[in-house]
CSV table of C-alpha atoms and ligand atoms in Angstrom, one decimal:
chain,number,residue,atom,x,y,z
J,1,MET,CA,62.9,-127.2,60.9
J,2,ALA,CA,64.2,-125.0,63.9
J,3,ALA,CA,63.4,-126.4,67.3
J,4,ARG,CA,61.5,-124.1,69.6
J,5,LYS,CA,63.5,-123.5,72.8
J,6,PRO,CA,61.1,-122.7,75.7
J,7,PHE,CA,60.8,-119.1,76.6
J,8,VAL,CA,59.7,-117.8,80.0
J,9,GLY,CA,59.0,-114.1,80.6
J,10,GLY,CA,58.4,-112.4,84.0
J,11,ASN,CA,56.1,-109.4,83.6
J,12,TRP,CA,56.5,-107.5,86.9
J,13,LYS,CA,53.8,-104.9,85.8
J,14,MET,CA,53.5,-101.9,88.1
J,15,ASN,CA,55.1,-103.6,91.1
J,16,LEU,CA,58.4,-103.5,93.1
J,17,HIS,CA,60.7,-100.6,93.9
J,18,THR,CA,64.5,-100.3,93.7
J,19,ALA,CA,65.6,-102.6,96.5
J,20,GLU,CA,63.0,-105.4,95.7
J,21,ALA,CA,63.6,-105.1,92.0
J,22,HIS,CA,67.4,-105.4,92.5
J,23,ALA,CA,67.0,-108.5,94.8
J,24,LEU,CA,64.6,-110.3,92.6
J,25,ALA,CA,66.7,-109.6,89.4
J,26,ARG,CA,69.7,-111.0,91.2
J,27,SER,CA,68.0,-114.2,92.3
J,28,VAL,CA,66.5,-114.8,88.9
J,29,ALA,CA,69.8,-114.1,87.1
J,30,THR,CA,71.9,-116.4,89.4
J,31,SER,CA,69.3,-119.2,89.3
J,32,CYS,CA,68.4,-119.2,85.7
J,33,ASP,CA,71.9,-119.2,84.3
J,34,GLY,CA,72.9,-122.1,82.0
J,35,ARG,CA,69.4,-123.6,81.6
J,36,GLU,CA,68.0,-124.7,78.3
J,37,VAL,CA,65.4,-122.1,78.3
J,38,ASP,CA,65.3,-118.4,77.3
J,39,VAL,CA,64.3,-116.1,80.2
J,40,ALA,CA,63.4,-112.4,80.2
J,41,ILE,CA,62.2,-110.1,83.0
J,42,PHE,CA,60.1,-107.0,82.4
J,43,PRO,CA,60.5,-104.4,85.2
J,44,ALA,CA,58.5,-101.2,85.3
J,45,PHE,CA,60.2,-98.4,83.2
J,46,PRO,CA,61.9,-96.6,86.2
J,47,TYR,CA,63.8,-99.7,87.2
J,48,LEU,CA,65.1,-100.8,83.8
J,49,ALA,CA,68.5,-99.3,84.3
J,50,GLU,CA,68.9,-100.8,87.8
J,51,VAL,CA,67.8,-104.2,86.8
J,52,GLY,CA,69.9,-104.0,83.6
J,53,THR,CA,73.0,-103.3,85.7
J,54,VAL,CA,72.2,-106.4,87.8
J,55,LEU,CA,71.8,-108.6,84.7
J,56,GLN,CA,74.9,-107.2,83.0
J,57,GLY,CA,76.9,-107.8,86.2
J,58,GLN,CA,76.5,-111.6,86.1
J,59,PRO,CA,79.5,-113.6,85.1
J,60,GLN,CA,77.5,-114.9,82.1
J,61,PRO,CA,74.6,-112.6,81.5
J,62,GLY,CA,71.8,-114.9,80.3
J,63,VAL,CA,68.5,-113.3,81.4
J,64,MET,CA,67.2,-110.8,78.9
J,65,LEU,CA,66.1,-107.3,79.9
J,66,GLY,CA,62.6,-106.6,78.7
J,67,ALA,CA,60.2,-103.6,78.6
J,68,GLN,CA,56.5,-103.9,79.2
J,69,ASP,CA,55.6,-101.4,76.4
J,70,VAL,CA,57.2,-99.1,73.9
J,71,TYR,CA,56.0,-96.2,71.7
J,72,HIS,CA,56.4,-96.4,67.9
J,73,GLN,CA,57.5,-92.9,67.2
J,74,SER,CA,61.3,-92.2,67.4
J,75,ASN,CA,61.1,-89.0,69.4
J,76,GLY,CA,59.1,-85.8,69.8
J,77,ALA,CA,56.0,-84.4,71.6
J,78,PHE,CA,54.6,-87.7,73.1
J,79,THR,CA,54.4,-86.9,76.8
J,80,GLY,CA,54.9,-90.0,79.0
J,81,GLU,CA,56.0,-92.3,76.2
J,82,VAL,CA,59.3,-94.2,75.7
J,83,SER,CA,60.9,-94.8,72.4
J,84,VAL,CA,62.7,-97.9,71.0
J,85,THR,CA,66.1,-96.2,71.1
J,86,MET,CA,65.6,-95.1,74.7
J,87,LEU,CA,65.0,-98.7,75.6
J,88,GLN,CA,68.0,-99.9,73.6
J,89,ASP,CA,70.1,-97.3,75.4
J,90,LEU,CA,69.3,-99.3,78.6
J,91,ASN,CA,70.2,-102.6,76.9
J,92,VAL,CA,66.6,-103.7,76.6
J,93,THR,CA,66.4,-106.5,74.0
J,94,VAL,CA,62.7,-107.6,74.1
J,95,VAL,CA,59.4,-105.7,74.4
J,96,LEU,CA,55.8,-106.7,75.1
J,97,ALA,CA,53.2,-105.5,72.7
J,98,GLY,CA,49.5,-105.6,73.1
J,99,HIS,CA,49.3,-106.9,76.7
J,100,SER,CA,45.7,-107.3,77.6
J,101,GLU,CA,45.9,-104.7,80.3
J,102,ARG,CA,47.1,-102.2,77.7
J,103,ARG,CA,44.3,-103.2,75.4
J,104,HIS,CA,41.5,-103.4,77.9
J,105,VAL,CA,42.5,-101.0,80.7
J,106,LEU,CA,44.3,-98.4,78.7
J,107,GLY,CA,42.4,-98.8,75.5
J,108,GLU,CA,45.1,-99.7,73.0
J,109,SER,CA,43.8,-100.5,69.5
J,110,ASP,CA,45.1,-103.2,67.2
J,111,LEU,CA,46.4,-100.5,65.0
J,112,LEU,CA,48.6,-99.0,67.7
J,113,VAL,CA,49.8,-102.5,68.8
J,114,ASN,CA,50.8,-103.2,65.2
J,115,ALA,CA,52.7,-99.9,64.9
J,116,LYS,CA,54.6,-100.8,68.1
J,117,VAL,CA,55.4,-104.3,66.8
J,118,ARG,CA,56.7,-102.9,63.5
J,119,ALA,CA,58.8,-100.2,65.1
J,120,ALA,CA,60.4,-102.6,67.6
J,121,LEU,CA,61.2,-105.2,65.0
J,122,LYS,CA,62.6,-102.5,62.6
J,123,ALA,CA,65.0,-101.5,65.3
J,124,GLY,CA,66.2,-105.0,65.9
J,125,LEU,CA,64.3,-105.8,69.1
J,126,GLU,CA,62.5,-109.0,69.9
J,127,VAL,CA,58.8,-108.7,70.4
J,128,ILE,CA,56.3,-110.7,72.4
J,129,LEU,CA,52.9,-110.0,70.9
J,130,CYS,CA,50.1,-110.8,73.4
J,131,ILE,CA,46.7,-112.0,72.2
J,132,GLY,CA,43.7,-113.5,73.9
J,133,GLU,CA,40.0,-113.5,74.3
J,134,THR,CA,37.8,-112.1,77.1
J,135,LEU,CA,35.4,-114.4,79.1
J,136,GLU,CA,32.5,-113.1,77.1
J,137,GLN,CA,34.2,-113.9,73.8
J,138,ARG,CA,35.1,-117.4,75.0
J,139,GLU,CA,31.6,-118.1,76.1
J,140,ALA,CA,30.3,-116.9,72.7
J,141,GLY,CA,32.7,-119.4,71.0
J,142,GLN,CA,34.9,-116.7,69.6
J,143,THR,CA,38.3,-117.7,71.1
J,144,ASP,CA,40.0,-118.7,67.8
J,145,ALA,CA,38.4,-115.9,65.8
J,146,VAL,CA,39.6,-113.3,68.3
J,147,ASN,CA,43.1,-114.7,68.4
J,148,ALA,CA,43.3,-114.9,64.6
J,149,ALA,CA,42.2,-111.3,64.2
J,150,GLN,CA,44.7,-110.1,66.8
J,151,LEU,CA,47.4,-112.0,65.0
J,152,CYS,CA,46.4,-110.6,61.6
J,153,TYR,CA,46.3,-107.0,62.8
J,154,GLY,CA,49.3,-107.3,65.1
J,155,LEU,CA,51.6,-108.8,62.5
J,156,ALA,CA,50.3,-106.8,59.5
J,157,GLY,CA,53.3,-105.6,57.5
J,158,VAL,CA,55.8,-107.8,59.4
J,159,ASP,CA,58.4,-109.2,57.1
J,160,PRO,CA,58.7,-113.1,57.2
J,161,ALA,CA,62.4,-112.6,57.9
J,162,GLN,CA,61.5,-110.7,61.1
J,163,MET,CA,59.4,-113.5,62.5
J,164,SER,CA,62.4,-115.2,64.1
J,165,ARG,CA,62.3,-112.3,66.6
J,166,VAL,CA,58.6,-112.6,67.3
J,167,THR,CA,57.1,-114.7,70.1
J,168,ILE,CA,53.3,-114.9,70.6
J,169,ALA,CA,51.8,-115.0,74.1
J,170,TYR,CA,48.4,-116.5,74.2
J,171,GLU,CA,46.8,-115.0,77.4
J,172,PRO,CA,43.1,-115.5,77.9
J,173,VAL,CA,42.0,-112.3,79.6
J,174,TRP,CA,39.8,-114.1,82.1
J,175,ALA,CA,42.8,-116.1,83.3
J,176,ILE,CA,45.2,-113.1,83.9
J,177,GLY,CA,45.7,-112.3,87.6
J,178,THR,CA,42.5,-114.2,88.5
J,179,GLY,CA,43.8,-117.5,89.7
J,180,ARG,CA,41.8,-119.2,86.9
J,181,THR,CA,44.1,-121.1,84.5
J,182,ALA,CA,43.0,-122.5,81.2
J,183,THR,CA,43.1,-126.3,81.3
J,184,PRO,CA,46.1,-127.6,79.5
J,185,GLN,CA,43.8,-129.0,76.7
J,186,ASP,CA,42.0,-125.7,76.3
J,187,ALA,CA,45.3,-123.8,76.1
J,188,GLN,CA,46.7,-126.4,73.7
J,189,ASP,CA,43.6,-126.0,71.4
J,190,ALA,CA,44.0,-122.2,71.3
J,191,HIS,CA,47.7,-122.5,70.7
J,192,LYS,CA,47.2,-125.0,67.9
J,193,ALA,CA,44.6,-122.7,66.2
J,194,ALA,CA,46.9,-119.7,66.6
J,195,ARG,CA,49.8,-121.6,65.0
J,196,GLY,CA,47.5,-122.5,62.2
J,197,MET,CA,46.8,-118.8,61.7
J,198,LEU,CA,50.5,-118.1,61.6
J,199,GLY,CA,50.7,-120.8,58.9
J,200,HIS,CA,48.2,-118.9,56.8
J,201,LEU,CA,50.0,-115.6,57.3
J,202,PHE,CA,53.7,-116.8,57.0
J,203,GLY,CA,53.7,-120.4,55.8
J,204,ALA,CA,54.1,-123.7,57.7
J,205,THR,CA,57.9,-123.4,58.3
J,206,ILE,CA,57.7,-120.1,60.1
J,207,ALA,CA,54.5,-121.2,62.0
J,208,GLU,CA,56.3,-124.3,63.3
J,209,ALA,CA,59.4,-122.2,64.3
J,210,THR,CA,57.5,-119.5,66.2
J,211,ARG,CA,57.2,-119.8,69.9
J,212,ILE,CA,53.8,-119.4,71.5
J,213,GLN,CA,53.8,-118.8,75.3
J,214,TYR,CA,50.9,-119.4,77.5
J,215,GLY,CA,50.0,-116.7,80.1
J,216,GLY,CA,47.3,-116.6,82.7
J,217,SER,CA,47.8,-117.6,86.4
J,218,VAL,CA,50.7,-119.9,85.7
J,219,LYS,CA,52.5,-121.1,88.9
J,220,ALA,CA,55.3,-123.5,89.6
J,221,ALA,CA,52.6,-126.0,90.5
J,222,ASN,CA,50.8,-126.0,87.2
J,223,ALA,CA,53.5,-125.0,84.8
J,224,ALA,CA,54.8,-128.5,83.9
J,225,GLU,CA,51.4,-129.8,82.6
J,226,LEU,CA,50.9,-126.6,80.5
J,227,PHE,CA,54.4,-126.7,79.1
J,228,ALA,CA,54.0,-130.4,78.2
J,229,GLN,CA,51.5,-129.5,75.6
J,230,PRO,CA,52.8,-129.8,72.0
J,231,ASP,CA,52.1,-126.2,71.0
J,232,ILE,CA,53.0,-124.5,74.3
J,233,ASP,CA,56.5,-123.1,74.3
J,234,GLY,CA,56.9,-121.6,77.8
J,235,GLY,CA,54.9,-118.9,79.5
J,236,LEU,CA,54.5,-115.2,80.2
J,237,ILE,CA,54.1,-114.9,83.9
J,238,GLY,CA,52.6,-112.1,85.9
J,239,GLY,CA,51.9,-112.5,89.6
J,240,ALA,CA,54.2,-115.6,90.1
J,241,SER,CA,57.1,-113.7,88.6
J,242,LEU,CA,57.3,-111.5,91.6
J,243,LYS,CA,58.4,-114.3,93.9
J,244,ALA,CA,61.9,-115.7,93.1
J,245,GLU,CA,61.1,-119.2,94.2
J,246,GLU,CA,57.9,-119.5,92.1
J,247,PHE,CA,59.4,-117.9,89.0
J,248,ILE,CA,62.5,-120.1,89.2
J,249,GLY,CA,60.2,-123.2,89.6
J,250,ILE,CA,58.4,-122.2,86.4
J,251,VAL,CA,61.7,-121.7,84.6
J,252,GLU,CA,62.7,-125.2,85.8
J,253,ALA,CA,59.5,-126.7,84.5
J,254,ALA,CA,60.1,-125.1,81.1
J,255,SER,CA,63.7,-126.4,81.0
J,256,ASN,CA,62.4,-129.9,81.7
J,257,ALA,CA,59.8,-129.7,79.0
J,258,THR,CA,60.6,-131.5,75.7
J,259,VAL,CA,61.9,-129.2,73.0
J,260,LYS,CA,59.3,-129.0,70.3
J,261,GLY,CA,59.2,-128.2,66.6
P,1,PEP,C1,50.4,-111.5,82.6
P,1,PEP,O1,50.3,-110.4,83.1
P,1,PEP,O2,50.9,-111.6,81.4
P,1,PEP,C2,49.9,-112.6,83.3
P,1,PEP,C3,49.8,-113.8,82.7
P,1,PEP,O3,49.6,-112.4,84.6
P,1,PEP,P1,49.3,-113.6,85.7
P,1,PEP,O4,50.4,-114.6,85.6
P,1,PEP,O5,49.3,-112.9,87.0
P,1,PEP,O6,47.9,-114.1,85.4
């Protein structure tokens, strides 16, 4: 069975301008090189080219360039949207799909998330599919059901052979950007249930090989205990990815975690 190498993503959201993006990308690229962990950073669209140049310019480019979103159509009258091939032109290799801010602030449906997942995978990109419950859903005991439904919809029509390019990010909505983190045990329980659902969809071997990141107010100080959980394979990091020292500390915690699977 394939071991699950930890994977840490830095989602910069709608933050940073040219000079800051350049400096942060440089620090991350030089500090994360050569570690036993996969690392990706996700700048805002206008800075993908700039950040890509920084990453490519490293002696051994190791940090992946990621996009926070993608549109599923290949071209045409879709004002404001960005296609898979446009991202590939800029050397993007991984995209987020279904981030909770896109689902809950911008109103993206499961159907749209699924179209994006399929288009990105078809083109050969890696995908991080984000799932997670709201506070209301957690308090109603619906956490696992919500995650299962988002996995079913999000991965509908995905070929088992494509699953090696899929990572799941479990991000409880109430923990994102709020300073509230799920306890390691609560996060582990949700990850285990999500992995169980992957088993129903794709079989045990694929479920065991698929990485599931935790996201929601992860910091250098709490990363190690989260990443020590048996079903947590790194993290998707928002706020703390904007500070080089914090993000590098999180990557370090991931590289110190035991390899699972
Ligand atoms: C995120 O945006 O994916 C996220 C987890 O944000 P934060 O780390 O700020 O909670």
